[in-house]
mmCIF file of C-alpha atoms in Angstrom:
data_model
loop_
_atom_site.group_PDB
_atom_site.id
_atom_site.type_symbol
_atom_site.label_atom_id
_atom_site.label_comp_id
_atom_site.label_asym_id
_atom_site.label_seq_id
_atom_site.Cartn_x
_atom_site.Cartn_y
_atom_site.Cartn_z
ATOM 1 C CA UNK A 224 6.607 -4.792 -2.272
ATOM 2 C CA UNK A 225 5.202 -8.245 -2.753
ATOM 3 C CA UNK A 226 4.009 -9.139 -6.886
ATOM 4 C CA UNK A 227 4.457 -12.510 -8.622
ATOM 5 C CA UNK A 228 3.644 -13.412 -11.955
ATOM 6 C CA UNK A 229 2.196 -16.213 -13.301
ATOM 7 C CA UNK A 230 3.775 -17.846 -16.659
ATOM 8 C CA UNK A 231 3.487 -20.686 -19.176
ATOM 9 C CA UNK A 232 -0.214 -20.792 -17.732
ATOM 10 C CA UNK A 233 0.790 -21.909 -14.512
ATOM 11 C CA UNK A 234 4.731 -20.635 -14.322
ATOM 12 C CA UNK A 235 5.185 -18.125 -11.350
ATOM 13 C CA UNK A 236 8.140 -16.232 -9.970
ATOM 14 C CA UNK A 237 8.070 -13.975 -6.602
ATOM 15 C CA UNK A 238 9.861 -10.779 -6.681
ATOM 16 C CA UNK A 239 10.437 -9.404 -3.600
ATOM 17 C CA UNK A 240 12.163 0.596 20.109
ATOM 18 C CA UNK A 241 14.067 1.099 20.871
ATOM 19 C CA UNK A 242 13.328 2.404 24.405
ATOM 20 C CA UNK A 243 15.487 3.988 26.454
ATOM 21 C CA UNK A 244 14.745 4.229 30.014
ATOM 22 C CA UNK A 245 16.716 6.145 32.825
ATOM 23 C CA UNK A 246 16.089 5.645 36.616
ATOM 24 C CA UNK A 247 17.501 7.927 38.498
ATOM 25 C CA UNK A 248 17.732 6.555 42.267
ATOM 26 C CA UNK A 249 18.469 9.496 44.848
ATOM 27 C CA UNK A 250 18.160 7.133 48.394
ATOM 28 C CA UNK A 251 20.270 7.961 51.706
ATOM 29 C CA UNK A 252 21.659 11.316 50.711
ATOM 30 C CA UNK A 253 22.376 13.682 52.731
ATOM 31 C CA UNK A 254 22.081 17.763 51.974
ATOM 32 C CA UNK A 255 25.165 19.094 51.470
ATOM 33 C CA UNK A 256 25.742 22.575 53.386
ATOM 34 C CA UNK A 257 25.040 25.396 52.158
ATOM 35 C CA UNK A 258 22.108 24.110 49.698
ATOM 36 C CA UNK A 259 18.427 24.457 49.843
ATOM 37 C CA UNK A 260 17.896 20.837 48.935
ATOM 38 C CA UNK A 261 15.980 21.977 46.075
ATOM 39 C CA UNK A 262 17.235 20.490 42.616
ATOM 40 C CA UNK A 263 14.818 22.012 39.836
ATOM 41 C CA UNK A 264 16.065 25.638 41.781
ATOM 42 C CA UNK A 265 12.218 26.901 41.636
ATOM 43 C CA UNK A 266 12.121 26.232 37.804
ATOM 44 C CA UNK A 267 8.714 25.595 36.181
ATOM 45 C CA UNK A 268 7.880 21.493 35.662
ATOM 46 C CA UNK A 269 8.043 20.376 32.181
ATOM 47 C CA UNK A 270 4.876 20.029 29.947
ATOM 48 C CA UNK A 271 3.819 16.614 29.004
ATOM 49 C CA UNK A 272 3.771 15.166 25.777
ATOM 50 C CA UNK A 273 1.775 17.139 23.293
ATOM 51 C CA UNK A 274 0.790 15.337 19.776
ATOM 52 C CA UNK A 275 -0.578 17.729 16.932
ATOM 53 C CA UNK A 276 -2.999 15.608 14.979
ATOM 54 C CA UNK A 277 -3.579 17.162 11.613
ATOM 55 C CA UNK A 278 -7.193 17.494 10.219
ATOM 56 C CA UNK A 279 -8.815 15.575 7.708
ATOM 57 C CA UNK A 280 -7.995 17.336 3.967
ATOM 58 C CA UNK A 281 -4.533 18.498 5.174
ATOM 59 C CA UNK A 282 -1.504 17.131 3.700
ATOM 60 C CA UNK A 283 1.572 16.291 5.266
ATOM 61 C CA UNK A 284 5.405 15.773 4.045
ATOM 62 C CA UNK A 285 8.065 13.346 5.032
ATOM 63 C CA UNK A 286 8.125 11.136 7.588
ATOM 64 C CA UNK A 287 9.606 8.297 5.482
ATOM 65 C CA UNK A 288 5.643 7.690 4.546
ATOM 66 C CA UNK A 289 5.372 4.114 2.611
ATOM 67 C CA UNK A 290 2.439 1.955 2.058
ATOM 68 C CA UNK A 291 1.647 -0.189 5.210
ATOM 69 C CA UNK A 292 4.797 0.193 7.085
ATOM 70 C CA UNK A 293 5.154 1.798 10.534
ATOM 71 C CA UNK A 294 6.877 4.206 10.441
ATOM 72 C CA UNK A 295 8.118 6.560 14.240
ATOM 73 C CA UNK A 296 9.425 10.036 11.816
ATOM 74 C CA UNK A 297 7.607 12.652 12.443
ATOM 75 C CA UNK A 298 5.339 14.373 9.186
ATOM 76 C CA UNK A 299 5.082 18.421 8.525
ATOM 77 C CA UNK A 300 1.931 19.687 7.710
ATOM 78 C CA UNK A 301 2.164 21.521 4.180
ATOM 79 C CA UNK A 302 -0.858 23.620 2.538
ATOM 80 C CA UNK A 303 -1.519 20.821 -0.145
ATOM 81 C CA UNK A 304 -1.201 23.293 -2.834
ATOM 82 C CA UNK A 305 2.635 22.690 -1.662
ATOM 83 C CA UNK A 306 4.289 19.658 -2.835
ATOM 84 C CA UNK A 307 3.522 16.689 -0.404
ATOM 85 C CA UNK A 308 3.588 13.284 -0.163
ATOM 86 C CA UNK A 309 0.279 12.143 1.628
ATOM 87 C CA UNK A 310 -3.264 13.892 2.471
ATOM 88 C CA UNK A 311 -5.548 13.349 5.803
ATOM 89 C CA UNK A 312 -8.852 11.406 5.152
ATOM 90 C CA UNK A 313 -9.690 10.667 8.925
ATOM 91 C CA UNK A 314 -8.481 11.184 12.400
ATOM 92 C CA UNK A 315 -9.332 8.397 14.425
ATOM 93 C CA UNK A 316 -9.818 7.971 18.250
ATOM 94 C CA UNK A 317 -9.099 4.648 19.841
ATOM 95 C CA UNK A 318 -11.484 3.785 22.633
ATOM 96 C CA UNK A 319 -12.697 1.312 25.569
ATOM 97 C CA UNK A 320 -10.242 -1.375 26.416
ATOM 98 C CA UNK A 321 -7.805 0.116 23.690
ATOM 99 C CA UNK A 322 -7.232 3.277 25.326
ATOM 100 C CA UNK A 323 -6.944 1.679 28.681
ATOM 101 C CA UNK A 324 -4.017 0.121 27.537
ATOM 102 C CA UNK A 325 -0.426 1.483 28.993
ATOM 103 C CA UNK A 326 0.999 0.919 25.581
ATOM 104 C CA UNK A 327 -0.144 1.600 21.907
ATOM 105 C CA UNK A 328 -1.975 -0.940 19.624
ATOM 106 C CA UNK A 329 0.567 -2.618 18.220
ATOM 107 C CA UNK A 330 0.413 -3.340 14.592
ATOM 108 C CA UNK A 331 -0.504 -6.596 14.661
ATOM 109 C CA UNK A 332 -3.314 -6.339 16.971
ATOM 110 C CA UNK A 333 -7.646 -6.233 16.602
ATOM 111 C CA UNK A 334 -7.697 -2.591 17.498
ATOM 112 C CA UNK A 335 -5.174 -1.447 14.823
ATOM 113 C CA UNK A 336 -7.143 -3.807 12.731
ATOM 114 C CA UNK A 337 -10.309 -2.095 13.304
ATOM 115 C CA UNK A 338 -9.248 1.751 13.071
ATOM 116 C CA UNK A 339 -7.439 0.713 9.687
ATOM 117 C CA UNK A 340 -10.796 -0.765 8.769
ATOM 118 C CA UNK A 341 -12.031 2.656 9.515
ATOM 119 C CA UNK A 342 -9.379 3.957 7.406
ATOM 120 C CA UNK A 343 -10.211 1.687 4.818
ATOM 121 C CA UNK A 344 -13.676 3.182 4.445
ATOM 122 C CA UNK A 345 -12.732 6.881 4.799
ATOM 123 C CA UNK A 346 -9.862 6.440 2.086
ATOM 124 C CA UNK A 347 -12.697 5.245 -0.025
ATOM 125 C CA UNK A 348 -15.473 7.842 0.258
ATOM 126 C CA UNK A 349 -13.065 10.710 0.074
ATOM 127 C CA UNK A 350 -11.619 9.621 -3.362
ATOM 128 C CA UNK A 351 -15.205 9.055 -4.269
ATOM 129 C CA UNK A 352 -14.795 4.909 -4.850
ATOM 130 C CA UNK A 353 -12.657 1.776 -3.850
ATOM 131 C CA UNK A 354 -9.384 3.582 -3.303
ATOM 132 C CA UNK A 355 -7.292 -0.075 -4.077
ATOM 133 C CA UNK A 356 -8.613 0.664 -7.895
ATOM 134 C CA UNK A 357 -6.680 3.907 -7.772
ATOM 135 C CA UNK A 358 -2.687 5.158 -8.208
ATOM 136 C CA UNK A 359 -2.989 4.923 -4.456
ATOM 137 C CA UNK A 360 -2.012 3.348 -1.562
ATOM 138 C CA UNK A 361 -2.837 4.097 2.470
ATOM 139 C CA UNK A 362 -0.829 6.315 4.965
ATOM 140 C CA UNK A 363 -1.809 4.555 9.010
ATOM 141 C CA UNK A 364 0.061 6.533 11.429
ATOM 142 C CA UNK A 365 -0.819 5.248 15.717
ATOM 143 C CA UNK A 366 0.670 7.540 18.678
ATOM 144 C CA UNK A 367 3.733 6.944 19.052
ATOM 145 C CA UNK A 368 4.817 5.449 22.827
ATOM 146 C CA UNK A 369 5.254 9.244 24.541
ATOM 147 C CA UNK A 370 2.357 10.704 22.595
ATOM 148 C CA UNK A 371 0.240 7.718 24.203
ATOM 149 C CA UNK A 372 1.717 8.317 27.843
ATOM 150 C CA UNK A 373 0.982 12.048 27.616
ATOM 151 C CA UNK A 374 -3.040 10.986 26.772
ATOM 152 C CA UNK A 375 -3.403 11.142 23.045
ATOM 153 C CA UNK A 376 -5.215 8.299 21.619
ATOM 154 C CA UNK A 377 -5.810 9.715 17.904
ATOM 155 C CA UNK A 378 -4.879 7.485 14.614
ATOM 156 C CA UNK A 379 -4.689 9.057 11.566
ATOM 157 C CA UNK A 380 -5.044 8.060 8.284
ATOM 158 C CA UNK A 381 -4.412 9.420 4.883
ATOM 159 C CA UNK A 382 -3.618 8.487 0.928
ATOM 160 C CA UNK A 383 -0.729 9.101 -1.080
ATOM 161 C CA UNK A 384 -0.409 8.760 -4.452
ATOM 162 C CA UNK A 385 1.758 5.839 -5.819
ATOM 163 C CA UNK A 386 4.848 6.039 -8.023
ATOM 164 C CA UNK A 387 6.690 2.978 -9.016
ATOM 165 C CA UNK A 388 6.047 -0.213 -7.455
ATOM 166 C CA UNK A 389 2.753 1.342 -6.370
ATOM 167 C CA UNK A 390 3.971 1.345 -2.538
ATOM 168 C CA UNK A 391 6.132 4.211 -2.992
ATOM 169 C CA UNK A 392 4.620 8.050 -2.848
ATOM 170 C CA UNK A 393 4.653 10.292 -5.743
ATOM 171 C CA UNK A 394 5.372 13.650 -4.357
ATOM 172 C CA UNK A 395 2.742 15.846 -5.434
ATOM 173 C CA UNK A 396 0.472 19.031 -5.389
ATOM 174 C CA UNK A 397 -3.374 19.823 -5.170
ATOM 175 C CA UNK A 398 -5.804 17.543 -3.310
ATOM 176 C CA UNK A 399 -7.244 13.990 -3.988
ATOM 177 C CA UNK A 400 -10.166 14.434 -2.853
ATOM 178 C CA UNK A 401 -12.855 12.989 -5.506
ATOM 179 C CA UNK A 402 -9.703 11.317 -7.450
ATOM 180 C CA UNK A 403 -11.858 8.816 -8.387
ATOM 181 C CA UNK A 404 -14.655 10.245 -9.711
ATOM 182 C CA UNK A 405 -15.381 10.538 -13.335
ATOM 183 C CA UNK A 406 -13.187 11.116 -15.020
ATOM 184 C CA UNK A 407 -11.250 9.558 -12.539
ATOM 185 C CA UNK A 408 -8.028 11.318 -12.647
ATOM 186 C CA UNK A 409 -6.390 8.918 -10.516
ATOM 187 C CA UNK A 410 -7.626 5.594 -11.659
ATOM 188 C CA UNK A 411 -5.331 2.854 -11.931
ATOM 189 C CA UNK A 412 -5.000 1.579 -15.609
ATOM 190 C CA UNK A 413 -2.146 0.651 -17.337
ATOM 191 C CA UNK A 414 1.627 -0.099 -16.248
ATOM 192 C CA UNK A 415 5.105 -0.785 -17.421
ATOM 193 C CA UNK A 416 7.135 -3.926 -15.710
ATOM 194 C CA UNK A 417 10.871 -3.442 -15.611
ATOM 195 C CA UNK A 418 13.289 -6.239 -14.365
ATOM 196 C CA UNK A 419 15.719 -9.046 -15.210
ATOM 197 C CA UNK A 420 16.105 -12.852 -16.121
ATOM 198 C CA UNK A 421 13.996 -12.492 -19.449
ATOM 199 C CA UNK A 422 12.392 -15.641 -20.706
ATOM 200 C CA UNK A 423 13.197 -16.153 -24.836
ATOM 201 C CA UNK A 424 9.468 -14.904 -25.423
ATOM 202 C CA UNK A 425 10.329 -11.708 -23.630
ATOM 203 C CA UNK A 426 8.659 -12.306 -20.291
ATOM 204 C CA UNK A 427 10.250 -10.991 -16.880
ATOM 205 C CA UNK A 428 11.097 -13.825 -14.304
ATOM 206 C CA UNK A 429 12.115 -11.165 -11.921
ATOM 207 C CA UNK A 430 10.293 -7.832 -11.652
ATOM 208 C CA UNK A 431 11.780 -4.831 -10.237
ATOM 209 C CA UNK A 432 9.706 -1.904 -10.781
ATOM 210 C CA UNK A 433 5.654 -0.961 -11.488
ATOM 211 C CA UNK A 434 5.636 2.527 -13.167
ATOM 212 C CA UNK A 435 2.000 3.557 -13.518
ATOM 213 C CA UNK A 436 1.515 5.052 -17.306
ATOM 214 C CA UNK A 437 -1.524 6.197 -19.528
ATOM 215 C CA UNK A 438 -2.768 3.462 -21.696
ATOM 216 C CA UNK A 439 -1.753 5.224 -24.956
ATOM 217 C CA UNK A 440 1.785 5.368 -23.621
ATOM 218 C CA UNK A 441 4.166 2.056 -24.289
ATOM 219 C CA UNK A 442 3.366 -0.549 -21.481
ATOM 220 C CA UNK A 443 2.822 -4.419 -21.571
ATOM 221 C CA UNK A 444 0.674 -4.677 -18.714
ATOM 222 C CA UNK A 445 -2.915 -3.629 -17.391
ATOM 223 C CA UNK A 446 -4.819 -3.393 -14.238
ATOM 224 C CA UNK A 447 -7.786 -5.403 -14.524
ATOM 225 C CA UNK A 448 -9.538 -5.430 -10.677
ATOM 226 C CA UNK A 449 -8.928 -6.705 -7.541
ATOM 227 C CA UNK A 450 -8.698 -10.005 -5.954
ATOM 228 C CA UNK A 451 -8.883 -10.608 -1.812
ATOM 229 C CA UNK A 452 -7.592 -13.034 -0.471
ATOM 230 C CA UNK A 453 -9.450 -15.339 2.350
ATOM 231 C CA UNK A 454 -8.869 -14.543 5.993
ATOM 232 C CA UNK A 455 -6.185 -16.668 7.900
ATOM 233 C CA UNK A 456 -2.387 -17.172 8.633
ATOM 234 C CA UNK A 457 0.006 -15.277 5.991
ATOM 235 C CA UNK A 458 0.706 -18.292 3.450
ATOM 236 C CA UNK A 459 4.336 -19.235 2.391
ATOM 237 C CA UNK A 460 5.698 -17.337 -0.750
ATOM 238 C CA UNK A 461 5.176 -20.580 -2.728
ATOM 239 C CA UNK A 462 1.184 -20.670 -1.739
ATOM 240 C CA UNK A 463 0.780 -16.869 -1.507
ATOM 241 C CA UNK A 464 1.627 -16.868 -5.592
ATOM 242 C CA UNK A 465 -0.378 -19.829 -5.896
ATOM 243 C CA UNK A 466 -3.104 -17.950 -4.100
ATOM 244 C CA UNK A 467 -2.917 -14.967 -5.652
ATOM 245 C CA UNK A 468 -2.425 -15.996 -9.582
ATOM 246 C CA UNK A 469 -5.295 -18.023 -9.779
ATOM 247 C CA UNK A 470 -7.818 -15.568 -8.182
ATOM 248 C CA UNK A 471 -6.243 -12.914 -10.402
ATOM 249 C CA UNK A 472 -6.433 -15.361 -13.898
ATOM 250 C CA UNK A 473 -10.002 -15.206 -13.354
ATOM 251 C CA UNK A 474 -10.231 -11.452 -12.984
ATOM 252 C CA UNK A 475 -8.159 -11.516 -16.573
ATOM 253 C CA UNK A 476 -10.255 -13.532 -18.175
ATOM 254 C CA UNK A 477 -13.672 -11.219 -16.955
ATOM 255 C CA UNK A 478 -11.788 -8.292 -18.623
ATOM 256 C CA UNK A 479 -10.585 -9.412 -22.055
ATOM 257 C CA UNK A 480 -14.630 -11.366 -22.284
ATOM 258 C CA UNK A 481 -13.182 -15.018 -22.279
ATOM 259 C CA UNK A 482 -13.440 -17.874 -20.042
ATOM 260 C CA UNK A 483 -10.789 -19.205 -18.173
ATOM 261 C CA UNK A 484 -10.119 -22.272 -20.546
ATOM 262 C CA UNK A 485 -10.265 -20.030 -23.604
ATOM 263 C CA UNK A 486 -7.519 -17.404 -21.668
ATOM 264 C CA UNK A 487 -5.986 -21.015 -20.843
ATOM 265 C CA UNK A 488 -5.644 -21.519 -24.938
ATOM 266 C CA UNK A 489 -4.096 -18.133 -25.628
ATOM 267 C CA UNK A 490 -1.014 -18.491 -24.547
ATOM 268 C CA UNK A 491 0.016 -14.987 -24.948
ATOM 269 C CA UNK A 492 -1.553 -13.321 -21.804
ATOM 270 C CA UNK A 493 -0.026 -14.004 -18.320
ATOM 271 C CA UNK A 494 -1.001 -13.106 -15.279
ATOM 272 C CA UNK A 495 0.564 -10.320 -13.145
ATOM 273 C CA UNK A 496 -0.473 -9.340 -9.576
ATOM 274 C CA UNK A 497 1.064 -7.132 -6.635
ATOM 275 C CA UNK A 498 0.522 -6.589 -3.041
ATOM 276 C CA UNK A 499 -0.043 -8.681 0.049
ATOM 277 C CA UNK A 500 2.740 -7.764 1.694
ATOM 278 C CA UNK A 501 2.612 -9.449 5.583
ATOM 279 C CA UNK A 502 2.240 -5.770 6.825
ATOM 280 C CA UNK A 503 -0.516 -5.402 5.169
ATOM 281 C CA UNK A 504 -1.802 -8.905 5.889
ATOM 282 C CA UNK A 505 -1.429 -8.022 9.484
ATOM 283 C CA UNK A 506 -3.919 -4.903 9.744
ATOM 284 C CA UNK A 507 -6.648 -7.683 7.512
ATOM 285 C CA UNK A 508 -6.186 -5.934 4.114
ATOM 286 C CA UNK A 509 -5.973 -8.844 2.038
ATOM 287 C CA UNK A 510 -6.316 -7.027 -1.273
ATOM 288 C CA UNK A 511 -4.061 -8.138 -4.532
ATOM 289 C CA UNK A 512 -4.124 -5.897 -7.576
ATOM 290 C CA UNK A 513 -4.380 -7.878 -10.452
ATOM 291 C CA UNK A 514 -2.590 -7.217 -14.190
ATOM 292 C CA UNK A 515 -2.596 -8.757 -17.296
ATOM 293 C CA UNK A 516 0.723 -9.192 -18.712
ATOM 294 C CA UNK A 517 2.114 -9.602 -22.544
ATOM 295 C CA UNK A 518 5.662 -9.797 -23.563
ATOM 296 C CA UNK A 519 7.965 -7.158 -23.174
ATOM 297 C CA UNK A 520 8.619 -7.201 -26.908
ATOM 298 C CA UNK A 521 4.833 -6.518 -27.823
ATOM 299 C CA UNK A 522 4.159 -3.158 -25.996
ATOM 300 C CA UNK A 523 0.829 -2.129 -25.946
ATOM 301 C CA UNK A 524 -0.918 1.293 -26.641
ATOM 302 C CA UNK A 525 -4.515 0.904 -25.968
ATOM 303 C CA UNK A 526 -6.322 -1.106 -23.830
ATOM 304 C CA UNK A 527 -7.430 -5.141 -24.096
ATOM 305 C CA UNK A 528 -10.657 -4.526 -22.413
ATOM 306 C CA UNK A 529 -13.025 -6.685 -24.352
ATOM 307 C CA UNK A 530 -10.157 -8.242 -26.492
ATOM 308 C CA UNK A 531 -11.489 -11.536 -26.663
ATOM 309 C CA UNK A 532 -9.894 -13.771 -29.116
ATOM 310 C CA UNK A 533 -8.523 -11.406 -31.071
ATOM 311 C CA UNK A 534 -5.149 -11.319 -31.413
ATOM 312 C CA UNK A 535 -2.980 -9.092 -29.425
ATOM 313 C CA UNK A 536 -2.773 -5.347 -31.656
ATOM 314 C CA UNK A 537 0.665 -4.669 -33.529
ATOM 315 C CA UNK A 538 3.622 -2.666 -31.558
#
């Protein structure tokens, strides 16, 4: 995963087909005696390539499912009263020139861009709001290169539900369908950093994992909204934190009621944000999740919504 935080006001620190093809060339042989000539012996022809595209509200297991990474293992579709790791929000169908194509979209490429967009808006409605505010993160499966030979031309998309470092799946049972909705079971609120190289105020410079918890539970950091990014090339690590800590230090100062210069004068809220990885970059979701941080050594058990100038509430 991609995050970054943002320090000392303006301190920040990143964290983190095969194809095989056999040609067979039978040219200038003769039939031996005593054979028919007839090498599949009557047997019936193989079928082609099949590809089982499960419906929308299913849910599916394995498949080495992360968020935004292609991935060519295969998924099993569970009942989702079952324990699973993702659920079906839309079955796709690519079309015109797309379709014409001998090959799949590739990942980097306007038509997976526009079915993700697609995906983008499904994952959305069927969790009942912006699914990027949520414990969430998106499932994109294309055909995979025999699939697409044999005629299918289906993408499917679903949403898993996030466990540490909010790109990996929580395995899970029961749907997420209307997650969030009031009360919004699966809202993203409060988290707990854990990494290495602590500053003497108790700050991470590296960050290792981002374990979603309830607000009332021990944490020192807080989802505050989302920032996106402008369209264009995939910026350097240096710029990308640049990028994404000051459109984030706004969102921080919306949510505790201050202005930027008066966040600026605190000194004792940083600025945390995560995502953007270049996979994601590449199908145009450009979307940051952005955190307010405090020291590790001040854990928090309630929310700073609205905080203002107050100081930060006793461990």
């Amino acid at each position: 995963m991609q995050h970054g935080l943002h320090g000392d006001r303006k301190r920040l620190s990143a964290v983190r087909a095969l194809t095989l093809v056999a040609v067979l060339l039978l040219a200038g042989c003769a039939k031996p005696a005593g054979t028919d000539g007839d090498l599949v012996n009557g047997w019936a022809a193989q079928p082609s390539a099949s590809y089982t595209v499960p419906a929308v509200g299913t849910c599916v297991t394995g498949g080495g499912i992360s968020a935004f990474e292609p991935s060519a293992a295969p998924v099993t579709t569970v009942d989702c009263a079952q324990e699973h790791t993702a659920e079906v929000v839309l079955v796709g169908t690519f079309s015109g020139p797309a379709a014409a194509a001998a090959a799949p979209p590739a990942w980097d490429s306007d038509p997976s861009r526009a079915a993700y967009a697609e995906c983008s808006k499904a994952a959305t409605a069927y969790v009942g709001a912006d699914w990027h505010t949520g414990r969430l993160f998106p499932w994109f499966s294309l055909p995979k290169e025999a699939a697409w030979k044999g005629g299918a031309r289906q993408y499917v998309c679903g949403l898993a539900e996030a466990e540490d470092d909010l790109f990996a799946p929580k395995a899970r049972t029961g749907s997420l369908k209307d997650g969030l909705k009031d009360p919004k079971p699966l809202a993203l609120t409060c988290v707990r950093l854990d990494g290495s190289d602590v500053s003497p105020e108790g700050f991470y410079r590296t960050v290792e994992a981002v374990t979603p918890v309830g607000c009332t539970e021990p944490h020192d950091t807080e989802f505050v909204g989302t920032w996106t990014a402008a369209a264009g090339a995939y910026p350097d690590a240096k710029r990308l934190n640049e990028l994404a800590s000051d459109g984030c230090y706004g969102k921080i100062a919306a949510f505790l009621g201050l202005s930027q210069l008066q966040l600026y004068e605190r000194g004792d809220v940083y600025t945390f944000w995560t995502g953007l990885t270049a996979n994601q970059w590449k199908l145009g979701d450009r979307v940051a999740h952005c955190f307010l941080n405090v020291s590790s050594k001040s854990k928090l058990t309630a929310s700073l919504k609205d905080l203002g100038t107050k100081p930060l509430p006793a461990a």
